[in-house]
Each structure stands twice: as C-alpha cells, then as structure tokens.
Amino acid sequence: MGYCTWDASYNIGIDVIDKQHHRIIDYINELDDAHQAKDKEKVAEVLAHVIDYTHSHFSFEEKLMENAGYPLTEPHKKIHAEFIQRVRDYQAQHEKGHQVTMQLMYELKTWLLNHIKEEDREYAQLVNKTLNPSWLDKTLGRFFHLKPS
Ligand SMILES: [Fe+2]
Ligand SMILES: [Fe+2]
C-alpha cells in the first residue's frame, strides 16, 4: 500500500466526499499491489472496482453539485465523463493483454489529485452550505454498491 499516500491537504472539507476520494486512492494502491504481485486476474478485478467506484463517486458528486445549485455543474460533469472514458479505454487495452497498468495508475493518481485540488475544491464552499444529513442518507444509497470505506 505505498503507491499513493493520502495527505490531509487533499481534503476539501466535506467529510463524505473526502472519504470517497480517500477510498479511490486506496483502490489505486490495491491496483499497485496486484501489479507488483504480477496477478493479472487481480489487476482486472481491482480495475473493474476502481472504475465502478469512481463512476459512483462522480454521479454522487454531480447530484451534490446540482442539489446545491452549483453553476459549474455541467462543465464539471463533462470533465468526469471524459476521464471515465479514458479509464475505460485503458481497461479495454488491459483486456487485450497490453501492459497498461503502470501508465493507468500514474494517470489515475495525477488526474485525481489535480481534480480534487482544483475542480472539486471549487464547489466545496457552496455545497457545504446546502448539505443536510437526511438528504445525504437518502442519496448515498442510490449511488454506491461498493461502500465508501
Ligand atoms: Fe469531481
Ligand atoms: Fe471528486
């Protein structure tokens, strides 16, 4: 578990989102473990999980922004969609037997950390003002099959 270390500076100040971001980082480390162990099946399995979980996180985050009336929700959604497509392209390459895991981990890590520090941090203040626990409880269950932690 050492490819990418969580740092407090990645927190955007919304607990539920910070936990999800942290979980994605954990998945990237699991991917590294599987890669180091040269376990191709495990790589494929973790890859499927990280894509599924990241997709759930994006959908949840988009709902959160919409609910808060965040004005940059649409461009943010577009950024998410483009990234998911790129990761899916890597997944397809991996399924064809190409060695893409290292490149993919690097992209996941750098893209994600930049995105958290830039675009995600931008919505934090507005979302924090409008967030309420009952909405959160109701909404979380609709998006996640894989638990945040
Ligand atoms: Fe985002
Ligand atoms: Fe995010």
Coordinates of C-alpha atoms and ligand atoms in Angstrom, one line a residue:
M1 CA 0.0 0.0 0.0
G2 CA 2.6 2.6 -0.9
Y3 CA 2.0 3.9 -4.4
C4 CA 0.0 6.9 -3.4
T5 CA -0.3 8.2 0.2
W6 CA -3.3 10.2 1.4
D7 CA -2.4 13.6 2.6
A8 CA -4.6 15.9 4.7
S9 CA -4.1 18.6 2.0
Y10 CA -6.4 16.6 -0.3
N11 CA -9.3 17.2 2.0
I12 CA -11.9 19.6 0.6
G13 CA -13.8 19.9 3.8
I14 CA -16.8 17.7 3.0
D15 CA -16.4 14.5 5.0
V16 CA -18.4 12.2 2.8
I17 CA -16.5 13.4 -0.3
D18 CA -13.1 13.2 1.4
K19 CA -13.8 9.6 2.4
Q20 CA -14.7 8.7 -1.2
H21 CA -11.6 10.3 -2.6
H22 CA -9.6 8.5 0.0
R23 CA -11.2 5.2 -1.0
I24 CA -10.2 5.8 -4.6
I25 CA -6.6 6.3 -3.5
D26 CA -6.8 3.0 -1.6
Y27 CA -8.0 1.3 -4.8
I28 CA -5.1 2.7 -6.7
N29 CA -2.8 1.2 -4.1
E30 CA -4.6 -2.1 -4.4
L31 CA -4.0 -2.0 -8.1
D32 CA -0.3 -1.4 -7.4
D33 CA -0.2 -4.4 -5.0
A34 CA -1.8 -6.6 -7.7
H35 CA 0.5 -5.3 -10.3
Q36 CA 3.6 -5.9 -8.1
A37 CA 2.4 -9.4 -7.4
K38 CA 2.0 -9.9 -11.2
D39 CA -1.5 -11.1 -10.6
K40 CA -3.4 -10.3 -13.8
E41 CA -6.7 -11.5 -12.6
K42 CA -6.5 -9.4 -9.5
V43 CA -5.5 -6.4 -11.6
A44 CA -8.5 -6.9 -13.8
E45 CA -10.7 -7.3 -10.7
V46 CA -9.4 -4.2 -8.9
L47 CA -9.6 -2.2 -12.2
A48 CA -13.3 -3.1 -12.5
H49 CA -13.8 -2.0 -8.9
V50 CA -11.9 1.3 -9.2
I51 CA -13.9 2.2 -12.4
D52 CA -17.2 1.3 -10.8
Y53 CA -16.5 3.1 -7.6
T54 CA -15.1 6.2 -9.3
H55 CA -18.2 6.3 -11.5
S56 CA -20.4 6.1 -8.5
H57 CA -18.4 8.8 -6.8
F58 CA -18.7 11.1 -9.9
S59 CA -22.5 10.5 -10.1
F60 CA -22.9 11.2 -6.4
E61 CA -20.8 14.3 -6.6
E62 CA -22.8 15.6 -9.6
K63 CA -26.0 15.2 -7.7
L64 CA -24.5 17.1 -4.8
M65 CA -23.5 20.0 -7.0
E66 CA -26.9 20.0 -8.7
N67 CA -28.6 20.0 -5.4
A68 CA -26.5 23.0 -4.3
G69 CA -27.3 24.9 -7.5
Y70 CA -23.6 25.0 -8.3
P71 CA -23.2 27.0 -11.5
L72 CA -20.3 25.0 -12.9
T73 CA -22.0 21.6 -12.6
E74 CA -22.3 21.0 -16.4
P75 CA -18.6 21.6 -17.2
H76 CA -17.6 19.5 -14.2
K77 CA -19.8 16.6 -15.4
K78 CA -18.1 16.8 -18.8
I79 CA -14.7 16.5 -17.2
H80 CA -15.8 13.5 -15.2
A81 CA -17.3 11.8 -18.4
E82 CA -14.1 12.3 -20.4
F83 CA -12.0 10.9 -17.6
I84 CA -14.2 7.8 -17.2
Q85 CA -13.9 7.2 -21.0
R86 CA -10.1 7.4 -20.8
V87 CA -10.0 4.9 -17.9
R88 CA -12.4 2.6 -19.9
D89 CA -10.0 2.8 -22.9
Y90 CA -7.2 1.6 -20.6
Q91 CA -9.4 -1.2 -19.3
A92 CA -10.1 -2.3 -22.9
Q93 CA -6.3 -2.3 -23.6
H94 CA -5.7 -4.4 -20.5
E95 CA -8.3 -6.9 -21.6
K96 CA -6.5 -7.2 -24.9
G97 CA -3.3 -8.1 -23.0
H98 CA -1.4 -4.8 -23.3
Q99 CA 0.8 -3.7 -20.4
V100 CA -1.0 -0.5 -19.3
T101 CA -1.3 -0.9 -15.6
M102 CA 1.7 1.4 -14.7
Q103 CA 0.5 4.1 -17.1
L104 CA -3.0 3.8 -15.8
M105 CA -2.0 4.1 -12.2
Y106 CA 0.0 7.1 -12.9
E107 CA -2.9 8.8 -14.7
L108 CA -5.4 7.9 -12.1
K109 CA -3.2 9.3 -9.4
T110 CA -2.1 12.5 -11.1
W111 CA -5.5 13.3 -12.7
L112 CA -7.4 12.5 -9.5
L113 CA -5.2 14.6 -7.2
N114 CA -5.3 17.5 -9.6
H115 CA -9.0 17.3 -10.0
I116 CA -9.5 17.2 -6.2
K117 CA -7.3 20.2 -5.6
E118 CA -8.8 22.2 -8.5
E119 CA -12.3 21.5 -9.6
D120 CA -13.6 19.6 -6.6
R121 CA -12.3 22.2 -4.1
E122 CA -14.2 24.9 -6.1
Y123 CA -17.7 23.5 -5.3
A124 CA -16.9 22.8 -1.6
Q125 CA -18.0 26.0 -0.1
L126 CA -21.4 26.2 -1.8
V127 CA -22.1 22.5 -1.2
N128 CA -21.2 22.7 2.4
K129 CA -23.8 25.4 2.9
T130 CA -26.6 23.4 1.4
L131 CA -25.7 19.9 2.6
N132 CA -28.1 18.2 5.1
P133 CA -27.8 14.8 6.7
S134 CA -31.2 13.4 5.7
W135 CA -30.6 14.2 2.0
L136 CA -27.2 12.6 2.3
D137 CA -28.5 9.4 3.8
K138 CA -31.2 9.1 1.2
T139 CA -28.9 9.9 -1.7
L140 CA -25.7 7.9 -0.8
G141 CA -27.6 4.6 -1.0
R142 CA -28.8 5.3 -4.5
F143 CA -25.3 5.6 -6.0
F144 CA -23.0 3.2 -4.2
H145 CA -22.9 -0.6 -4.5
L146 CA -19.3 -0.5 -3.1
K147 CA -19.1 1.1 0.3
P148 CA -17.0 4.3 0.8
S149 CA -14.8 2.6 3.4
Ligands
FE1 FE -15.2 15.9 -9.5
FE2 FE -14.4 14.0 -6.6

